[in-house]
Coordinates of C-alpha atoms (C1' of nucleotides) in Angstrom, one line a residue:
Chain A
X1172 CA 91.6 101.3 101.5
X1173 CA 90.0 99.4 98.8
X1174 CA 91.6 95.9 97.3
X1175 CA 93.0 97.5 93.8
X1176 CA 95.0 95.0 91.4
X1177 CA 96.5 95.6 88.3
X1178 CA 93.9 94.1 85.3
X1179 CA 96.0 93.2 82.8
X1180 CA 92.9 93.5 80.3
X1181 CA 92.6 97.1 81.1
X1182 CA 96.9 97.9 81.4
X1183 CA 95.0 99.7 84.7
X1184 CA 94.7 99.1 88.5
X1185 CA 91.0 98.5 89.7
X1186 CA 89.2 98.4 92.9
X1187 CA 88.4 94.4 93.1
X1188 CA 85.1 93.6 93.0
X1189 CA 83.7 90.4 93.6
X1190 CA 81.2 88.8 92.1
X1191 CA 80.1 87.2 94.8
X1192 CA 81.7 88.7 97.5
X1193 CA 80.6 85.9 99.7
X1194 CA 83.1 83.5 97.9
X1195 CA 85.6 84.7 95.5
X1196 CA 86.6 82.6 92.8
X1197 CA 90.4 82.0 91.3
X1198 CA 92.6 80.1 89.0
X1199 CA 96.3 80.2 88.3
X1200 CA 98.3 78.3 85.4
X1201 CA 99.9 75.6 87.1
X1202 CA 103.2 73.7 86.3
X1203 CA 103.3 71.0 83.3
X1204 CA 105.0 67.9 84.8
X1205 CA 107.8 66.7 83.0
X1206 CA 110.8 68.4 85.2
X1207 CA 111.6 69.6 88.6
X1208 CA 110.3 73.3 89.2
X1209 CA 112.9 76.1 88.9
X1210 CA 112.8 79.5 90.5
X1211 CA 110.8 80.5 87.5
X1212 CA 107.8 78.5 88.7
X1213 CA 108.2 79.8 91.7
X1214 CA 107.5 83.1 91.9
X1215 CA 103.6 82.4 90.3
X1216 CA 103.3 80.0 92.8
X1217 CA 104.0 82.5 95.6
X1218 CA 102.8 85.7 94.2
X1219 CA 99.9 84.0 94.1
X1220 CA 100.0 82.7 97.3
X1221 CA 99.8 85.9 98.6
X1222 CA 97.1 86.7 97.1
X1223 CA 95.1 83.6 98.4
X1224 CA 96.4 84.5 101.7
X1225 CA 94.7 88.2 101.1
X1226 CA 92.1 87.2 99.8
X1227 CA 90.9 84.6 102.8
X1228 CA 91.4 87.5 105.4
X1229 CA 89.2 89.8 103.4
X1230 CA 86.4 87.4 102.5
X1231 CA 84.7 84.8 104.0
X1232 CA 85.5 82.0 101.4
X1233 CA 88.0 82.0 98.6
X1234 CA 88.0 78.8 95.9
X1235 CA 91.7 78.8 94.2
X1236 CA 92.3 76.7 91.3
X1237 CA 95.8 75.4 90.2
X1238 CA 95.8 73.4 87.8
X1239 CA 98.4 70.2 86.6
X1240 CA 98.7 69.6 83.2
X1241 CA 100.1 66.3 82.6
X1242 CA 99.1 65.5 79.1
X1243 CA 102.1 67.5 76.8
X1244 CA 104.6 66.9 74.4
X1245 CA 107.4 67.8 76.4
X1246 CA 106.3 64.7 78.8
X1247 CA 105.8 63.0 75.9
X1248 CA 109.3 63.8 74.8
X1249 CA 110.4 63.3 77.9
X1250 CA 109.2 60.0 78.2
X1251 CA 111.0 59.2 74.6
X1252 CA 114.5 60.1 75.7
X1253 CA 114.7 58.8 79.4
X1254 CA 113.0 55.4 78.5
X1255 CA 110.6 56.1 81.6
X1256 CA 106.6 55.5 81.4
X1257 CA 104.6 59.1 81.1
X1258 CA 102.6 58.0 84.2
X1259 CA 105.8 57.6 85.8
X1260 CA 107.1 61.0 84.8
X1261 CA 104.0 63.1 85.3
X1262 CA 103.4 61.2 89.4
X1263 CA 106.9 61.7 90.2
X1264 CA 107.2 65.0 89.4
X1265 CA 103.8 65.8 90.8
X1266 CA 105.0 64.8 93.8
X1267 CA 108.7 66.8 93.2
X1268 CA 106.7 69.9 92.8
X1269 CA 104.4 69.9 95.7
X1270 CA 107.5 69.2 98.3
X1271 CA 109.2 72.1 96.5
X1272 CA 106.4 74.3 96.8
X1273 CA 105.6 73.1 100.6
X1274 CA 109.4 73.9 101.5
X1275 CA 108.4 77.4 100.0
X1276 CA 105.5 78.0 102.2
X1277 CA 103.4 78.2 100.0
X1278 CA 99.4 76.5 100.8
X1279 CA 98.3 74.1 98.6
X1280 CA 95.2 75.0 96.6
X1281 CA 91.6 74.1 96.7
X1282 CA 91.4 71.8 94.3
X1283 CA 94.1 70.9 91.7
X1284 CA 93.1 69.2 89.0
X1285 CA 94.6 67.3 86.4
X1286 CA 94.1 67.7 82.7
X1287 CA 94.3 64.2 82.3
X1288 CA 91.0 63.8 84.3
X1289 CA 88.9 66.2 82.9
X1290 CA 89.1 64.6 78.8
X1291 CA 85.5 64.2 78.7
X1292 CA 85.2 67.9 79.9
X1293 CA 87.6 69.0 77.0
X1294 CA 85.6 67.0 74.4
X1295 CA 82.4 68.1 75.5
X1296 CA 83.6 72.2 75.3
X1297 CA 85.4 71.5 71.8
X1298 CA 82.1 70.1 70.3
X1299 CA 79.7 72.9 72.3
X1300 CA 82.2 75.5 69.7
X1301 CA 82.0 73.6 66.9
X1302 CA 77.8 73.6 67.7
X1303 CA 78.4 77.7 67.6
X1304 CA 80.4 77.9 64.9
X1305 CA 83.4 78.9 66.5
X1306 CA 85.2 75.8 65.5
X1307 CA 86.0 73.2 62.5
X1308 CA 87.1 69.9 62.0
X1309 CA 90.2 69.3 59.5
X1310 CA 92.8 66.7 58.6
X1311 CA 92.3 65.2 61.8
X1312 CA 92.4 68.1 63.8
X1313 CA 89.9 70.4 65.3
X1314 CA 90.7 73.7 65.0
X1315 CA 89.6 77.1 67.0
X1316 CA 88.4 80.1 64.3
X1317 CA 89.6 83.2 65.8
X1318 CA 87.8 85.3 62.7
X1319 CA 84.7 83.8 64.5
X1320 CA 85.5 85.8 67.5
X1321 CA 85.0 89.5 67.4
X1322 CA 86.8 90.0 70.3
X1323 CA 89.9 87.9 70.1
X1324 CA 93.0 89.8 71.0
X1325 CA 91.2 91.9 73.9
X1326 CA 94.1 90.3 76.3
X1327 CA 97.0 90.4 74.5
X1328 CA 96.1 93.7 72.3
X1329 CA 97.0 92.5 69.0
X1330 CA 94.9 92.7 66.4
X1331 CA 94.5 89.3 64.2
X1332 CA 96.3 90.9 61.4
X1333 CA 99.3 92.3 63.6
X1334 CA 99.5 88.7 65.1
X1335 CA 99.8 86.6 61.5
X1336 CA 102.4 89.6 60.6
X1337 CA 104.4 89.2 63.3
X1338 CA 103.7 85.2 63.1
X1339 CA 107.7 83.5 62.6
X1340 CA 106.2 79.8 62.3
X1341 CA 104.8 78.4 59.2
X1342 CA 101.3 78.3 59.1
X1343 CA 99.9 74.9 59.0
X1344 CA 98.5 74.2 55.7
X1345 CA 94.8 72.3 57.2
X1346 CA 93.9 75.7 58.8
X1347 CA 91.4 78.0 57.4
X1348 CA 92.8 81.3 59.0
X1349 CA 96.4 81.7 60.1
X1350 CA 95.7 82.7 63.4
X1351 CA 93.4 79.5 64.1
X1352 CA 95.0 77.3 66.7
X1353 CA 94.6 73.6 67.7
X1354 CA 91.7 72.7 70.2
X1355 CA 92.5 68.8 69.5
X1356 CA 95.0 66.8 67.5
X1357 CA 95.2 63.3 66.7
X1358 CA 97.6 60.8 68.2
X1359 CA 100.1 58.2 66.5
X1360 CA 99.5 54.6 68.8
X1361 CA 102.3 55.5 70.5
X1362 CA 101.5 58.3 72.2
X1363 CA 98.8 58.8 74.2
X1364 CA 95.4 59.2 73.3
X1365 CA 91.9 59.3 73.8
X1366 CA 89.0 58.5 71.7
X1367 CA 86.7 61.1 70.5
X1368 CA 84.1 62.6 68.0
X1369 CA 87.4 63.3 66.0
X1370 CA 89.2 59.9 66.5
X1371 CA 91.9 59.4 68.8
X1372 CA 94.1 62.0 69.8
X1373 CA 95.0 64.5 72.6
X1374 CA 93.8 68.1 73.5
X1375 CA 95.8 71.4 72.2
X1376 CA 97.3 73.0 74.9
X1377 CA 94.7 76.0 75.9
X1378 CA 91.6 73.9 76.2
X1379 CA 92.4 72.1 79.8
X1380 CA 92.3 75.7 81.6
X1381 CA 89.1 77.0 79.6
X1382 CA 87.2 73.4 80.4
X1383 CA 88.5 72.8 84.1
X1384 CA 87.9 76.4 85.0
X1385 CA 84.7 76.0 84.3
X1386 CA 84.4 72.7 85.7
X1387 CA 85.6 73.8 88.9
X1388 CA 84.7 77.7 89.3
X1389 CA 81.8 78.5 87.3
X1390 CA 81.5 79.9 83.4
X1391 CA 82.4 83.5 85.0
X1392 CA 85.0 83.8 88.1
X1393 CA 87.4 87.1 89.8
X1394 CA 90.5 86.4 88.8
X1395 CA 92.8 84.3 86.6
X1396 CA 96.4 84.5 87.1
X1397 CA 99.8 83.3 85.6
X1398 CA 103.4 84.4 84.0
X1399 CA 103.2 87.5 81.5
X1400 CA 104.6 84.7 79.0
X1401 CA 100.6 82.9 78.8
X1402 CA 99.4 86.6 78.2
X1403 CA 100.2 85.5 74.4
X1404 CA 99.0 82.9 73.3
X1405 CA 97.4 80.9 76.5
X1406 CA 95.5 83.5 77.9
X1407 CA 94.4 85.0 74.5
X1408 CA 93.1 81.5 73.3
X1409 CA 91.6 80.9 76.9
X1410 CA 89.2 83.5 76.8
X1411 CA 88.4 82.8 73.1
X1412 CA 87.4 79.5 73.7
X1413 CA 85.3 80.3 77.3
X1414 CA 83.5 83.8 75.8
X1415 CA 82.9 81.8 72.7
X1416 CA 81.4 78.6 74.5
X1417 CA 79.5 80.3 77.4
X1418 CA 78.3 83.2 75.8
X1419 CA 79.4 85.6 78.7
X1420 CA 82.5 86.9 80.3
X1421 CA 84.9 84.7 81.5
X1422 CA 87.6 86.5 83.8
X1423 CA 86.7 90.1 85.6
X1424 CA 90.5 90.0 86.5
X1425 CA 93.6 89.0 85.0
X1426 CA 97.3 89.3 86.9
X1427 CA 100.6 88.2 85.3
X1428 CA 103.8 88.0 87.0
X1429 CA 107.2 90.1 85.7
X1430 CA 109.9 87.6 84.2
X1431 CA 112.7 86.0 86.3
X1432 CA 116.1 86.4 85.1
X1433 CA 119.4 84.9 86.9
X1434 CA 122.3 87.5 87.5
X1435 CA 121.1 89.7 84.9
X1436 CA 120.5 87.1 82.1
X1437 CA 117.5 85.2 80.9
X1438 CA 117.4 82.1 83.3
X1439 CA 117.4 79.1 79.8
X1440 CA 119.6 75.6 80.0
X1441 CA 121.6 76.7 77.4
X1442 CA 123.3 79.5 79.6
X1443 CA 123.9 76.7 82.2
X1444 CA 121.6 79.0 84.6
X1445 CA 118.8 77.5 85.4
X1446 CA 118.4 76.9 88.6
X1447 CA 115.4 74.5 90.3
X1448 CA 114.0 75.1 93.8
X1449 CA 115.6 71.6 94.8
X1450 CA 118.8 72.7 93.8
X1451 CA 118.5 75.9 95.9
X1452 CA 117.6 73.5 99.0
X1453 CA 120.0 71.0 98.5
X1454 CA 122.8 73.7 98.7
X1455 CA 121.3 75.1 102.0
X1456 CA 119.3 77.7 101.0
X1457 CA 116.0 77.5 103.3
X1458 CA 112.8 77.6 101.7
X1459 CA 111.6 80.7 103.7
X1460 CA 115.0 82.8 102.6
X1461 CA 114.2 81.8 98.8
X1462 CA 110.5 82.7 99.7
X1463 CA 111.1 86.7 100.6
X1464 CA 114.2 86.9 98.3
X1465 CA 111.2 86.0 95.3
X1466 CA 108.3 88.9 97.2
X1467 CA 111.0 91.4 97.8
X1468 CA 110.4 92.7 94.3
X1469 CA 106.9 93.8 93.2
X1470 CA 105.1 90.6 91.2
X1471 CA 104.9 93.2 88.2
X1472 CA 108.2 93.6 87.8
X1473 CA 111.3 91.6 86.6
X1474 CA 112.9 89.9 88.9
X1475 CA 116.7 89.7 88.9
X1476 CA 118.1 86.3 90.7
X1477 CA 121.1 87.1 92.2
X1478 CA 123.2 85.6 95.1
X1479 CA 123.7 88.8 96.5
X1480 CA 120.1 88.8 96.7
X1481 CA 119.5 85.4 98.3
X1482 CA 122.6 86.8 101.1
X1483 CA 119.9 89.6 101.5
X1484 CA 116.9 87.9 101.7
X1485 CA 118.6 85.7 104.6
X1486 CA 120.3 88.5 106.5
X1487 CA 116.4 90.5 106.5
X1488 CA 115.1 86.7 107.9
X1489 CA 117.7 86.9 110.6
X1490 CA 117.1 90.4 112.1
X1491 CA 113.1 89.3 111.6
X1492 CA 114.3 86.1 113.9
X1493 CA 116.8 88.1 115.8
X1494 CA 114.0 90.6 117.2
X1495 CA 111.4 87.3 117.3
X1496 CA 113.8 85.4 120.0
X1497 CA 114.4 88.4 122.6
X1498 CA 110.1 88.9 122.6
X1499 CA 108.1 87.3 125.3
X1500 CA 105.7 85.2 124.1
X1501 CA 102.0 86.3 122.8
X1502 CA 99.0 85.0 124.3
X1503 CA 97.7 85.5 121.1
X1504 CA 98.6 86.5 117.6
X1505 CA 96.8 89.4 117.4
X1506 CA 95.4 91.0 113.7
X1507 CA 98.3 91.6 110.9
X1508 CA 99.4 95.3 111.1
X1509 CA 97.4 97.8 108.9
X1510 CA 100.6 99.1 106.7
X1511 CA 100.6 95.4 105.8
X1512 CA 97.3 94.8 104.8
X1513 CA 97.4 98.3 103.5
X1514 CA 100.3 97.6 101.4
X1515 CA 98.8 94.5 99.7
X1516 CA 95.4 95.1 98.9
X1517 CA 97.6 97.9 96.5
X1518 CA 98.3 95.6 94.0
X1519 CA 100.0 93.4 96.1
X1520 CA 102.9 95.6 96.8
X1521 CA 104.9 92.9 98.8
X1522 CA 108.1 95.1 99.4
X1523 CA 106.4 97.9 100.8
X1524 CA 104.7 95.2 102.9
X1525 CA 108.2 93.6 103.9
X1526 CA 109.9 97.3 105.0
X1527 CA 106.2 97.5 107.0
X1528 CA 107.5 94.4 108.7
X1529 CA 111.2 96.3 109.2
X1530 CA 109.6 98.9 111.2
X1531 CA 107.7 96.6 113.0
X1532 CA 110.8 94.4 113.9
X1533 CA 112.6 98.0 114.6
X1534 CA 109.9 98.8 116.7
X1535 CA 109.9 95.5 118.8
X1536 CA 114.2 96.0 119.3
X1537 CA 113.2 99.6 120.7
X1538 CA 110.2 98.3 123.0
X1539 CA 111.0 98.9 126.9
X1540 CA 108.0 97.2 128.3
X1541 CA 107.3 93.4 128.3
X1542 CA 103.6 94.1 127.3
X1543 CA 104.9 96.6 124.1
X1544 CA 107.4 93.8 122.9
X1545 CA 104.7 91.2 123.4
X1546 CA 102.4 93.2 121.4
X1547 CA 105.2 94.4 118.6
X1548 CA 106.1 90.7 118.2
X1549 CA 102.0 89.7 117.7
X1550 CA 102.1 92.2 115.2
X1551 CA 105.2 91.1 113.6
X1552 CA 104.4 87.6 113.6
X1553 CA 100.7 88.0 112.2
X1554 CA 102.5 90.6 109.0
X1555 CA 104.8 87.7 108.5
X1556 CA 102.0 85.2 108.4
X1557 CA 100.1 87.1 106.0
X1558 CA 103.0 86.8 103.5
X1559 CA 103.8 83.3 104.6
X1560 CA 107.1 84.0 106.3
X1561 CA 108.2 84.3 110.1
X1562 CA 106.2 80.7 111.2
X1563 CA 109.1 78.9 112.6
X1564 CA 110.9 79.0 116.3
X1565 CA 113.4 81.4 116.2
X1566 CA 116.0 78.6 117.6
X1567 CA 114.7 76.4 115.0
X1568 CA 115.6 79.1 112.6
X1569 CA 119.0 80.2 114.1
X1570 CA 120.0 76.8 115.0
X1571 CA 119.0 74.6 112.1
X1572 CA 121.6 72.2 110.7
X1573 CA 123.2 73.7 107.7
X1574 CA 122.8 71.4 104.5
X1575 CA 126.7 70.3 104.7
X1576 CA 126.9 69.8 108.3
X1577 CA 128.8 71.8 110.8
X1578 CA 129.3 70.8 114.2
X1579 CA 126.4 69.5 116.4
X1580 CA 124.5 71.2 118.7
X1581 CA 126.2 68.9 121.8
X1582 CA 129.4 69.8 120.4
X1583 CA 128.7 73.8 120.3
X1584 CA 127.0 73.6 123.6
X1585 CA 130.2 72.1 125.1
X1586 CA 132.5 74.4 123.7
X1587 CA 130.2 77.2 124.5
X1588 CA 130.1 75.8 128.5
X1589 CA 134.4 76.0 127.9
X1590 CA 134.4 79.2 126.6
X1591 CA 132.1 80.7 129.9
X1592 CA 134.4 78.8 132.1
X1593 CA 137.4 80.7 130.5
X1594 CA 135.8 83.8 131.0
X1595 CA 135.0 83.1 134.1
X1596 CA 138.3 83.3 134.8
X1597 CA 139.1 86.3 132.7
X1598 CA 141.3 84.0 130.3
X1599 CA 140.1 85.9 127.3
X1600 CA 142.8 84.6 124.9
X1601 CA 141.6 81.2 125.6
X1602 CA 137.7 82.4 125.4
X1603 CA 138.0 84.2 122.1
X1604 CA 140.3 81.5 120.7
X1605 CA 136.9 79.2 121.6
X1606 CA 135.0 81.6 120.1
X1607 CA 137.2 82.7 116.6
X1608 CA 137.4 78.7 116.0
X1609 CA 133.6 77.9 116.0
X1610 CA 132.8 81.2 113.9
X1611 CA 135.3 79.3 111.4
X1612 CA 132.9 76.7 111.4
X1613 CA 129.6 78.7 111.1
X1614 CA 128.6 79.4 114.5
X1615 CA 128.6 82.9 115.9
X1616 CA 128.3 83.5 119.2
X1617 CA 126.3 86.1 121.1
X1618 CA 126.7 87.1 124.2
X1619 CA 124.3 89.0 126.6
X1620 CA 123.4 89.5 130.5
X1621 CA 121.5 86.0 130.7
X1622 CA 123.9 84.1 128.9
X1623 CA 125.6 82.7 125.7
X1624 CA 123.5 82.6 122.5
X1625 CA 124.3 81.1 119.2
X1626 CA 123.4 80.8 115.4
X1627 CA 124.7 79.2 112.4
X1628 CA 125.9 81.9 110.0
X1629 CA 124.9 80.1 106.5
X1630 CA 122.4 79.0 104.7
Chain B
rG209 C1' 109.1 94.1 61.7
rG210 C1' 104.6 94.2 65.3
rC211 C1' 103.0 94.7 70.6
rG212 C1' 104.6 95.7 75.7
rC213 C1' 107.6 96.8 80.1
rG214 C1' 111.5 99.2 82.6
rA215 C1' 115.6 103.0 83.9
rU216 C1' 115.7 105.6 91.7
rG217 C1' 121.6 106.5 96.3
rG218 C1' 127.6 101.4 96.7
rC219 C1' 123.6 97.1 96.2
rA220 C1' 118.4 95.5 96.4
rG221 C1' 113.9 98.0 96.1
rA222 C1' 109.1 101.1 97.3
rG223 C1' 106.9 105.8 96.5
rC224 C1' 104.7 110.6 95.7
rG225 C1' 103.3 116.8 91.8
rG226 C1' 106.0 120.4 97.1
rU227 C1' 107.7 116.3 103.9
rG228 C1' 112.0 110.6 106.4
rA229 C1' 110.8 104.8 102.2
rU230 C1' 112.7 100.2 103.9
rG231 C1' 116.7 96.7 104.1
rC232 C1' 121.8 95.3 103.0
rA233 C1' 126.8 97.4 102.7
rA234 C1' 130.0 101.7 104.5
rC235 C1' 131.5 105.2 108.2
rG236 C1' 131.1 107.5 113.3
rG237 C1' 129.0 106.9 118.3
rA238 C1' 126.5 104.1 122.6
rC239 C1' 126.7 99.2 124.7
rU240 C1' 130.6 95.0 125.3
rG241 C1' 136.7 92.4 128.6
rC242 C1' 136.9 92.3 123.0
rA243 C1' 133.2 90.9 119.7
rA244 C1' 128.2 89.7 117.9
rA245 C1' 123.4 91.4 118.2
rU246 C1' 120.8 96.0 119.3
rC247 C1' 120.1 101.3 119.5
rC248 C1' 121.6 106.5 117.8
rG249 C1' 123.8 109.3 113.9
rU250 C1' 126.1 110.3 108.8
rG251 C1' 125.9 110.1 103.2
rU252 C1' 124.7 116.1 96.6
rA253 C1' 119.3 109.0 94.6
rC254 C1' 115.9 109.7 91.1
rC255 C1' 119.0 107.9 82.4
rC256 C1' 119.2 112.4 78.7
rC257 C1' 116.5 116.6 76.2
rG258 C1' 112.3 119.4 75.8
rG259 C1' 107.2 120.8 77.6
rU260 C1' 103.1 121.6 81.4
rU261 C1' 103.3 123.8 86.4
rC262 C1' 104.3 128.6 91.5
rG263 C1' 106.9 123.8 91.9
rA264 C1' 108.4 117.3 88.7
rC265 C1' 112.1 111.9 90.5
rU266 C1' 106.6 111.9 90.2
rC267 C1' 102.4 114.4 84.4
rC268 C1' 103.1 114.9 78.7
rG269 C1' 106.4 114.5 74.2
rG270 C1' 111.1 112.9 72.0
rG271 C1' 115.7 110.3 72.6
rU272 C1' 119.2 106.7 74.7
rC273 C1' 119.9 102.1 77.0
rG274 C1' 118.0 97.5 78.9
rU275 C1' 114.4 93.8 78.7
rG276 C1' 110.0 90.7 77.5
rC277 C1' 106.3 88.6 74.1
rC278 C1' 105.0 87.6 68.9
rU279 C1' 107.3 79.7 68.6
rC280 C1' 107.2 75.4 73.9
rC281 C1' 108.0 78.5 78.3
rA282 C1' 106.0 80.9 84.8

RNA sequence: GGCGCGAUGGCAGAGCGGUGAUGCAACGGACUGCAAAUCCGUGUACCCCGGUUCGACUCCGGGUCGUGCCUCCA
């Protein structure tokens, strides 16, 4: 079955093509670094993750591009109120966001670039449009000309006239068409700056992508991916600015992830819902349990938040674990399952590809021979891998501290060694009074012909 | 106002023009000293109204409700 994704450009799923289909080529909107990432940030990053995971099975070389944009006035504003340096903010919550985003699973990209290093690539695009006529100077600013491009609103579809209609924001009174928007702006001393053919200033928002894309993956890559939010206005003005520079397509694919809400409501600071990946952590959520809650929905759709969901997502990890520890072990990992792969090359249908995982892990429980479980468990363990899940020891899993303690392993073990010697000699008050007071502490015990097992209950 | 998206069993969430999703929860059974885990089994699911069809949860039209974007936002 052929790799099919849904193209937001043509509201259609399409076999995926690549352009070179020795190396495939793409970039995602990355986080703009002026606050720790929430759950909302997450789910790009591991959508798309995914999808780089796919994609490297399927082709021989795959290039994604993430990018960090650390020139903004929210870090600028940021910077105002907290009293802290912009370079401080920006490095520190670099660094925030990729130990979130490790703790998640998810790889890091190929390159990430930073908009603050690629100026000179910005300047050099903005003046190439002005060169074409796709963009003027004025008051200080230089300005993109949507009526200059026949094509704008071939994303988003919205005609130029349906978007100054629907506009809510006044229109600024040195542009020549409503609908134009800012490629570069000037800066007051105090913020920062860079000199240019304009004077100092800073780039518009949409610019970095168009210029470091380029920089990075060529005038014409596979796919570009992000939240449904940049469809309007980021995306839009992305592929204005490229087309209109470079003369030739820009994107063959575009994929936008569904909206996050949090228990049913929209996930905003205001609500006092907004909840950051750290957060989650801190309270003993494990990355890997926020990971499949976030793929056990289809990347299209809304996502509701829930902690119903989260108590899901960690009892699916367990019996995943569960059947893991009783396996033997596999001399080797063996090719993911077909109904995986199957299930992702459709559009990236990552719940179809967890319940493939189920019946695998059902599968395994059922297995009479040590060479079927051994087999079942490759299979499991290569279906988890491809949607970054199921890479740890099952005892680390089962037995990792929980984030506000709980007794120690020495401690459990003793108890546990009590508890056998009280069974021993059938003084089963005394063994399940053992047993009834470590469950009140988070640990359940299991018991089986070889022996006593345990596992911590939360988290 | 403009442009989109969605509505599936107690919950989460796939899917297809005619056959069991899957998991969680519940209930019954096996196993167990009792549990836990595991296995087996059970449950009138497809928002409403029309239409197309031999047949629609699945296609088309209308409606209701929910939700997103149009302004910084993943």
């Amino acid at each position: 079955m052929p790799l099919t994704f849904h193209n937001t450009l043509t509201r259609r799923n399409e076999p995926f093509e690549p352009i070179d289909p020795g190396h495939v080529r793409m970039y995602v909107c990355g986080p703009t670094v002026y606050d720790r990432a929430h759950i909302g940030n997450a789910r790009p990053v591991l959508v798309f993750d995914v999808a780089y995971r796919l994609l490297r099975l399927l082709y021989p070389k795959v290039t994604y591009v993430r990018n960090i944009t650390d020139v903004d006035d929210k870090i600028n504003a940021r910077a105002i109120d907290s009293g802290r340096s912009i370079a401080a903010i920006t490095e520190e919550t670099t660094r925030h966001f990729h130990e979130d985003m490790a703790a998640l699973g998810a790889l890091p990209p190929d390159v990430e670039p930073r908009a603050t290093a690629h100026i000179p690539h910005m300047i050099h695009m903005i003046e190439t449009l002005i060169a074409r006529g796709n963009a003027y100077e004025a008051g200080g600013h230089v300005l993109f000309s949507v009526p200059s491009d026949p094509n704008y609103g071939c994303l988003s579809g919205r005609s130029r006239d349906e978007m100054i209609a629907g506009a809510r924001v006044e229109v600024a009174p040195y542009k020549a068409d409503p609908a134009d928007f800012v490629l570069w702006k000037p800066s007051t001393p105090e913020l920062p700056g860079w000199e240019s053919p304009w004077g100092r200033g800073r780039p518009g928002w949409h610019i970095e992508c168009s210029a470091m894309s380029r920089e990075y993956l060529g005038e014409t890559f596979d796919i570009h991916g992000g939240g449904q939010d940049l469809v309007f206005p980021h995306h839009e003005n992305e592929i204005a600015q490229s087309t209109c520079a470079h003369g030739k397509p820009f994107v063959r694919i575009w994929l936008h992830n569904g909206w996050l809400m949090v228990e049913g409501e929209k996930m905003s600071k205001s609500l006092g819902n907004f909840i950051t990946v750290h957060d989650l952590l801190k309270q003993g959520v494990r990355g890997e349990t926020i990971r499949l809650c976030m793929l056990s929905a289809h990347y299209h759709q809304p996502l509701d938040w829930t902690a119903e969901g989260v108590r899901q997502a960690k009892q699916a990890l367990d019996r995943f674990y569960t059947a893991l520890r009783g396996a033997p072990e596999t001399p080797e990992p063996g090719p993911a399952p077909a109904e995986v792969v199957a299930a992702l090359e459709d559009d990236l249908n990552t719940p179809r590809a967890i319940a493939a995982l189920h019946e695998r892990a059902t599968a395994l429980n059922k297995a009479g021979t040590p060479q079927d479980r051994a087999r079942l468990k490759g299979e499991l363990l290569a279906g988890g891998a491809l949607l970054g899940l199921l890479s740890q020891d099952p005892d680390s899993w089962f037995k990792a501290a929980a984030a506000e303690g709980g007794p120690s392993v020495e401690e459990i073990e003793t108890r546990i060694a009590q508890r056998r010697a009280a069974r021993a000699a059938r003084d089963f008050a005394l063994a399940d009074g053992i047993r009834d007071a470590l469950l009140r502490e988070g640990i359940v015990l299991e018991d089986s012909a070889s022996g006593t097992t345990w596992k911590r209950s939360g988290g």
